PDB file of C-alpha atoms in Angstrom:
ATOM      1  CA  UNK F   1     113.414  85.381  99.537  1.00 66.00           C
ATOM      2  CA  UNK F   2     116.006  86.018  96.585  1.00 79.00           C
ATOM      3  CA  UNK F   3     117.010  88.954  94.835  1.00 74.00           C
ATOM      4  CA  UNK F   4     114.919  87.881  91.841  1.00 74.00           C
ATOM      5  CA  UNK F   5     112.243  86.653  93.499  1.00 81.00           C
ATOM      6  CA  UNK F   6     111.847  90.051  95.071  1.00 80.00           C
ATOM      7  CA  UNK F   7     112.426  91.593  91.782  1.00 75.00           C
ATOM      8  CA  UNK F   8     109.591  89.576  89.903  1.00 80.00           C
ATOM      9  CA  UNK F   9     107.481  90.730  92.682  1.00 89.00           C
ATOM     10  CA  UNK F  10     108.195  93.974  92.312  1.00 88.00           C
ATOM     11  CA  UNK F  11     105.091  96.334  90.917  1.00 93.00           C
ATOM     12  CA  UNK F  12     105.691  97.710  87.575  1.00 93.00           C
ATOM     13  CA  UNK F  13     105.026 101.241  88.400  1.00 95.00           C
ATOM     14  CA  UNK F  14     107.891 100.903  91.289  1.00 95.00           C
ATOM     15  CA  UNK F  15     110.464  99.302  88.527  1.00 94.00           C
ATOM     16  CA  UNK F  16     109.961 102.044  86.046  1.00 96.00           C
ATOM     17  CA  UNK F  17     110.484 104.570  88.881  1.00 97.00           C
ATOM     18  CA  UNK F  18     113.794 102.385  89.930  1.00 96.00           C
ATOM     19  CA  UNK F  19     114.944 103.103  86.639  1.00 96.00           C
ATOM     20  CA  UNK F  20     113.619 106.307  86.226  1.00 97.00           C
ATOM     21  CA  UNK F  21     115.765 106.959  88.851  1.00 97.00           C
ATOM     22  CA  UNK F  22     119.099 104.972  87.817  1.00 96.00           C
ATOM     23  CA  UNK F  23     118.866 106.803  84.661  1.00 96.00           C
ATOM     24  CA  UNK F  24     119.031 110.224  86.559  1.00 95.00           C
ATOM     25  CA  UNK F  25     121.362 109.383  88.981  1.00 96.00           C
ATOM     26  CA  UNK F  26     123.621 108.649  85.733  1.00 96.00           C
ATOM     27  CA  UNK F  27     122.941 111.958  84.411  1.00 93.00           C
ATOM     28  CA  UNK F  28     123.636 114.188  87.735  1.00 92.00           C
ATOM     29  CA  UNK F  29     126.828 111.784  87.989  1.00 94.00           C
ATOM     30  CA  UNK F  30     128.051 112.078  84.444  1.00 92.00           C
ATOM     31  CA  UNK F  31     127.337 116.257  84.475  1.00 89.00           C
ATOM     32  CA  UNK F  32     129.241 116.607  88.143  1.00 89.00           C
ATOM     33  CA  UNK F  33     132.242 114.398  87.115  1.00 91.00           C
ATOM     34  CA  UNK F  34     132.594 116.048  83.290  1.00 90.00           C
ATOM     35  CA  UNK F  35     131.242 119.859  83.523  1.00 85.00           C
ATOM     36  CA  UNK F  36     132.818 122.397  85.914  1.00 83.00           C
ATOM     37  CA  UNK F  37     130.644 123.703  88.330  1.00 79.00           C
ATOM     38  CA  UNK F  38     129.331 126.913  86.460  1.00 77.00           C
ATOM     39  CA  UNK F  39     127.781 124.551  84.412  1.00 72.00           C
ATOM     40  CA  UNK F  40     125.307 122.315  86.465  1.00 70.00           C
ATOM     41  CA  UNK F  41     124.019 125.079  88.821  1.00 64.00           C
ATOM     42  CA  UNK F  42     120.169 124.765  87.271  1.00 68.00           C
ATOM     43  CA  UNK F  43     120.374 120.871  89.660  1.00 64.00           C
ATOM     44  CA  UNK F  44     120.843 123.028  92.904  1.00 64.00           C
ATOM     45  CA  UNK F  45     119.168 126.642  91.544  1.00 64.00           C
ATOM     46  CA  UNK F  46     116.790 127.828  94.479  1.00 57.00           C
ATOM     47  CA  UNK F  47     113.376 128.917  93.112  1.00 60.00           C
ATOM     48  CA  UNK F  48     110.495 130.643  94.768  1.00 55.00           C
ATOM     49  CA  UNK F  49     108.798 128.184  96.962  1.00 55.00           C
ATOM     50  CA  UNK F  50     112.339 125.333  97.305  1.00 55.00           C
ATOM     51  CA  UNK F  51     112.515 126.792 100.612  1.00 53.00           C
ATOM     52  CA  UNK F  52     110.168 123.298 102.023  1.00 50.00           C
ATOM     53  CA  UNK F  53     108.079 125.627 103.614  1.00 55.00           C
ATOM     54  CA  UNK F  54     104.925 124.390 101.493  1.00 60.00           C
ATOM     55  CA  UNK F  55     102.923 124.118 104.688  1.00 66.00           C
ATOM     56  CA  UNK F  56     101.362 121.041 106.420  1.00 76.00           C
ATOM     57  CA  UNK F  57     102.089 117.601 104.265  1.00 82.00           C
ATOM     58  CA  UNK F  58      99.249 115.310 103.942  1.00 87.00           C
ATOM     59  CA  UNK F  59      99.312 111.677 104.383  1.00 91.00           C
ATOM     60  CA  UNK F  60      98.941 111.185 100.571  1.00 93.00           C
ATOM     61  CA  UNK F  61     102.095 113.660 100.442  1.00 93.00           C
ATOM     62  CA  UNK F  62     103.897 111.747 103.021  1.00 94.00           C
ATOM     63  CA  UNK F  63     103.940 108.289 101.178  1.00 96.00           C
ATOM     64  CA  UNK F  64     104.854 109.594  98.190  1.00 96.00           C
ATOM     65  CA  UNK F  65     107.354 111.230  99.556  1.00 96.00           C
ATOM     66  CA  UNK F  66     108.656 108.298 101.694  1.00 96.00           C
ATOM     67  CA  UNK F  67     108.172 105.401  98.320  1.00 97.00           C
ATOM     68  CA  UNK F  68     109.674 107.858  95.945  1.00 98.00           C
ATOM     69  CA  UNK F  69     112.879 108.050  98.358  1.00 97.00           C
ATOM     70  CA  UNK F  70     112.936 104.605  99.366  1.00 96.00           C
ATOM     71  CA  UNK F  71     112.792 103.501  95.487  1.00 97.00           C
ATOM     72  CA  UNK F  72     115.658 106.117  94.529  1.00 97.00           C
ATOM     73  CA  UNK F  73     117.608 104.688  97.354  1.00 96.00           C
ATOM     74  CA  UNK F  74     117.762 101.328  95.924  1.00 95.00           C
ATOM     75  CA  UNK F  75     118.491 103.024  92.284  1.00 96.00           C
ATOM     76  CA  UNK F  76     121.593 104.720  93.962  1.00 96.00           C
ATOM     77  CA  UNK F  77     122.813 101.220  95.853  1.00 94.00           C
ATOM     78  CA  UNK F  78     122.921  99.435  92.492  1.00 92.00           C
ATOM     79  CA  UNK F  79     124.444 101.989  90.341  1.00 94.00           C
ATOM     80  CA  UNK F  80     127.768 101.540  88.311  1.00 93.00           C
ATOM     81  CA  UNK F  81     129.042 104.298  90.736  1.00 93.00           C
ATOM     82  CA  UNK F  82     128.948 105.026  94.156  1.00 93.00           C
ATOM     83  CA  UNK F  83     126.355 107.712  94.702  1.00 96.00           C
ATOM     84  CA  UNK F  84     127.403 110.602  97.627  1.00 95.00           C
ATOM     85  CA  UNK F  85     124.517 112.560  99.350  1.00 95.00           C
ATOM     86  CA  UNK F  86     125.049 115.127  97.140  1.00 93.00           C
ATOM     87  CA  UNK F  87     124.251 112.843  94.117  1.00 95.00           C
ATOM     88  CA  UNK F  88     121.430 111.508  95.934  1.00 96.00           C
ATOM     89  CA  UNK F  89     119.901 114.904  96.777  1.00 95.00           C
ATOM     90  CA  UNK F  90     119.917 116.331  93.636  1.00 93.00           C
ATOM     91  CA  UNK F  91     118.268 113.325  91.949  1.00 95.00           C
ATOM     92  CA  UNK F  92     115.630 112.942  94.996  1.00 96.00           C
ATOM     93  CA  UNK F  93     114.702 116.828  94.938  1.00 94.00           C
ATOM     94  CA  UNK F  94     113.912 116.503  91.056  1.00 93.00           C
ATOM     95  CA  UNK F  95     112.107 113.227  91.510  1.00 96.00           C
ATOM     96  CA  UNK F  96     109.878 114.332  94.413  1.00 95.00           C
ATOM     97  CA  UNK F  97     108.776 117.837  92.337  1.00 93.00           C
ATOM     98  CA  UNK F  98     108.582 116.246  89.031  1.00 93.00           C
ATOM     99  CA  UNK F  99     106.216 112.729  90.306  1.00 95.00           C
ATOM    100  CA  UNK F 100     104.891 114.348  93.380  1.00 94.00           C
ATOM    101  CA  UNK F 101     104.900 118.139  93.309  1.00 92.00           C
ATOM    102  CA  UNK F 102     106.730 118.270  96.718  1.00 92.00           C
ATOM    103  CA  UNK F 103     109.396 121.302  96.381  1.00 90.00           C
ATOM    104  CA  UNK F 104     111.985 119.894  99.154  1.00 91.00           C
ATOM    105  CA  UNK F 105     114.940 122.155 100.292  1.00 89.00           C
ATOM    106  CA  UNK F 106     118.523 120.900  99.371  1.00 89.00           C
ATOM    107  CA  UNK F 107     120.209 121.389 102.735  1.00 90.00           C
ATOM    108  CA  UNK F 108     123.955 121.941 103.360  1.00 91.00           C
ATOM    109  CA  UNK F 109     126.007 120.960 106.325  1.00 93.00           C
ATOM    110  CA  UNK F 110     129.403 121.114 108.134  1.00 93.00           C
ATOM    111  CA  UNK F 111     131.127 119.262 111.061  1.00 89.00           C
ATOM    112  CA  UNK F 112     135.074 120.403 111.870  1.00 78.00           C
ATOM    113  CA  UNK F 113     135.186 118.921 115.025  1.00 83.00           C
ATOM    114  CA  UNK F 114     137.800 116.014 113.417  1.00 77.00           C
ATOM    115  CA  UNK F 115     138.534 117.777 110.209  1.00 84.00           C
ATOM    116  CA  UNK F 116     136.296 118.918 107.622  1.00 88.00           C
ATOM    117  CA  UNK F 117     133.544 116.846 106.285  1.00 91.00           C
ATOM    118  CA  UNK F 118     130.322 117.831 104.416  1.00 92.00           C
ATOM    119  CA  UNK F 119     126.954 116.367 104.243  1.00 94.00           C
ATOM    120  CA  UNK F 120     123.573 116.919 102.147  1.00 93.00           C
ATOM    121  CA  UNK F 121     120.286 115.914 102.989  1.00 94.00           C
ATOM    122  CA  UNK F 122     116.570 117.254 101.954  1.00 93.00           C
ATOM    123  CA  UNK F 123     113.962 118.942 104.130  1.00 91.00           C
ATOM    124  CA  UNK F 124     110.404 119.650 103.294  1.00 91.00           C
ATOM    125  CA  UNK F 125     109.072 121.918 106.251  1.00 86.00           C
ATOM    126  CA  UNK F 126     110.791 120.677 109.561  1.00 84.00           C
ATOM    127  CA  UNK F 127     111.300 117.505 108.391  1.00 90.00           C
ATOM    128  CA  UNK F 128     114.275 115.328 106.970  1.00 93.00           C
ATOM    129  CA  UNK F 129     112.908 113.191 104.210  1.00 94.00           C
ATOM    130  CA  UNK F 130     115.957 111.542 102.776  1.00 95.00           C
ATOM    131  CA  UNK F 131     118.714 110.940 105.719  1.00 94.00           C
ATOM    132  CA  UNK F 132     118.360 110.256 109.443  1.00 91.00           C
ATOM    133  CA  UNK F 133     117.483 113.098 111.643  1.00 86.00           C
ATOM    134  CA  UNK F 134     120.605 111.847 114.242  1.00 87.00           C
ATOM    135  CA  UNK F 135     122.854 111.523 111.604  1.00 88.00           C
ATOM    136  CA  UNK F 136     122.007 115.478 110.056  1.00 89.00           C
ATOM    137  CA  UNK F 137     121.976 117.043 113.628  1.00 88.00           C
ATOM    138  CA  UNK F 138     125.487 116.541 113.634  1.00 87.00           C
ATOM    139  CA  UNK F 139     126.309 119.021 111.089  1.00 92.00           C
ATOM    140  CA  UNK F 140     126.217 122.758 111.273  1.00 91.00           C
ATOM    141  CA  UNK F 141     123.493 123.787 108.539  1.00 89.00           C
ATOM    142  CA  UNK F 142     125.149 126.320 105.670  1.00 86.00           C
ATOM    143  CA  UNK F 143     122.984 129.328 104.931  1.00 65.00           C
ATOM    144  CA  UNK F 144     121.048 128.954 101.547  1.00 57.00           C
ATOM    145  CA  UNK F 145     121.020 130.885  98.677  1.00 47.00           C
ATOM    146  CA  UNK F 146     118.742 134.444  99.784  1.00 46.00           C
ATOM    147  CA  UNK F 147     119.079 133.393 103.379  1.00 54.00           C
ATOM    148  CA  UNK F 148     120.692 136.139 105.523  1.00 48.00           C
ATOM    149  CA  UNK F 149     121.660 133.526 108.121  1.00 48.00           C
ATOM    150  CA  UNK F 150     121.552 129.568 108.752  1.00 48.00           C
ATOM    151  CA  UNK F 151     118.470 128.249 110.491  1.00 50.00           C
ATOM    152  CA  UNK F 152     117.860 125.759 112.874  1.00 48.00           C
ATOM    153  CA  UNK F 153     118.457 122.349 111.209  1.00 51.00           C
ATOM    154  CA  UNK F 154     115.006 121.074 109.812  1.00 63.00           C
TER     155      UNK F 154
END
């Protein structure tokens, strides 16, 4: 099946979250690339309860969680832009507390094994919700905001 043809078939509710989506990914992008970074801390401010430790998810929880990824993921693919993990965190973390009230933790990582590279993903309790457990488990997690110490990676 075609693009389109996938696209007609699309449910409404999923389109306007697609573009719900495209729209913020637009906005994250345009404040990261045009404000220095004392002025977009509110995206990646930790409140009381961002730690993901919410308790159990539910199934209901868990397919939100999983469609409202999924869609954002296919807003980020088609974007005028490419979209890093970073952009894609801080749009997903908004989107999943805004549409489902899930408060997922931004999480931070290292490798310098060959150099110095970074990575973002999100966690809500022990589990990755936006990236591939493998691919996360190869960077060293950064301490957040009020932690004394890094954790184990979620």
């Amino acid at each position: 099946m075609g693009k389109f043809a996938r696209l007609l078939r699309t449910p409404p509710a999923d389109l306007l979250l697609i573009a719900r989506a495209w729209c913020l990914f637009y906005r994250v992008d345009w404040v990261i690339r045009h404000r220095d970074y004392a002025r977009w801390p509110q995206w990646m401010k930790i409140e009381p309860g961002d730690a993901g430790d919410q308790g159990e998810v539910d199934q209901r929880e868990r397919e939100a969680i999983a469609r409202i990824i999924r869609l954002s993921e296919i807003a980020g693919r088609h974007h005028l832009r490419p979209m890093n993990c970073l952009r894609r965190c801080l749009v997903q973390r908004r989107l999943l507390k805004r549409l489902a009230g899930v408060r997922a933790q931004l999480v931070l990582g290292v490798k310098t094994d060959a150099g110095l590279a970074a990575h973002s993903w999100l966690c809500v309790g022990d589990d990755v919700v936006n990236d591939s457990p493998a691919v996360t488990q190869g960077y060293e997690r950064l301490a957040a905001a009020g932690e004394a110490s890094a954790r184990s990676l979620c």
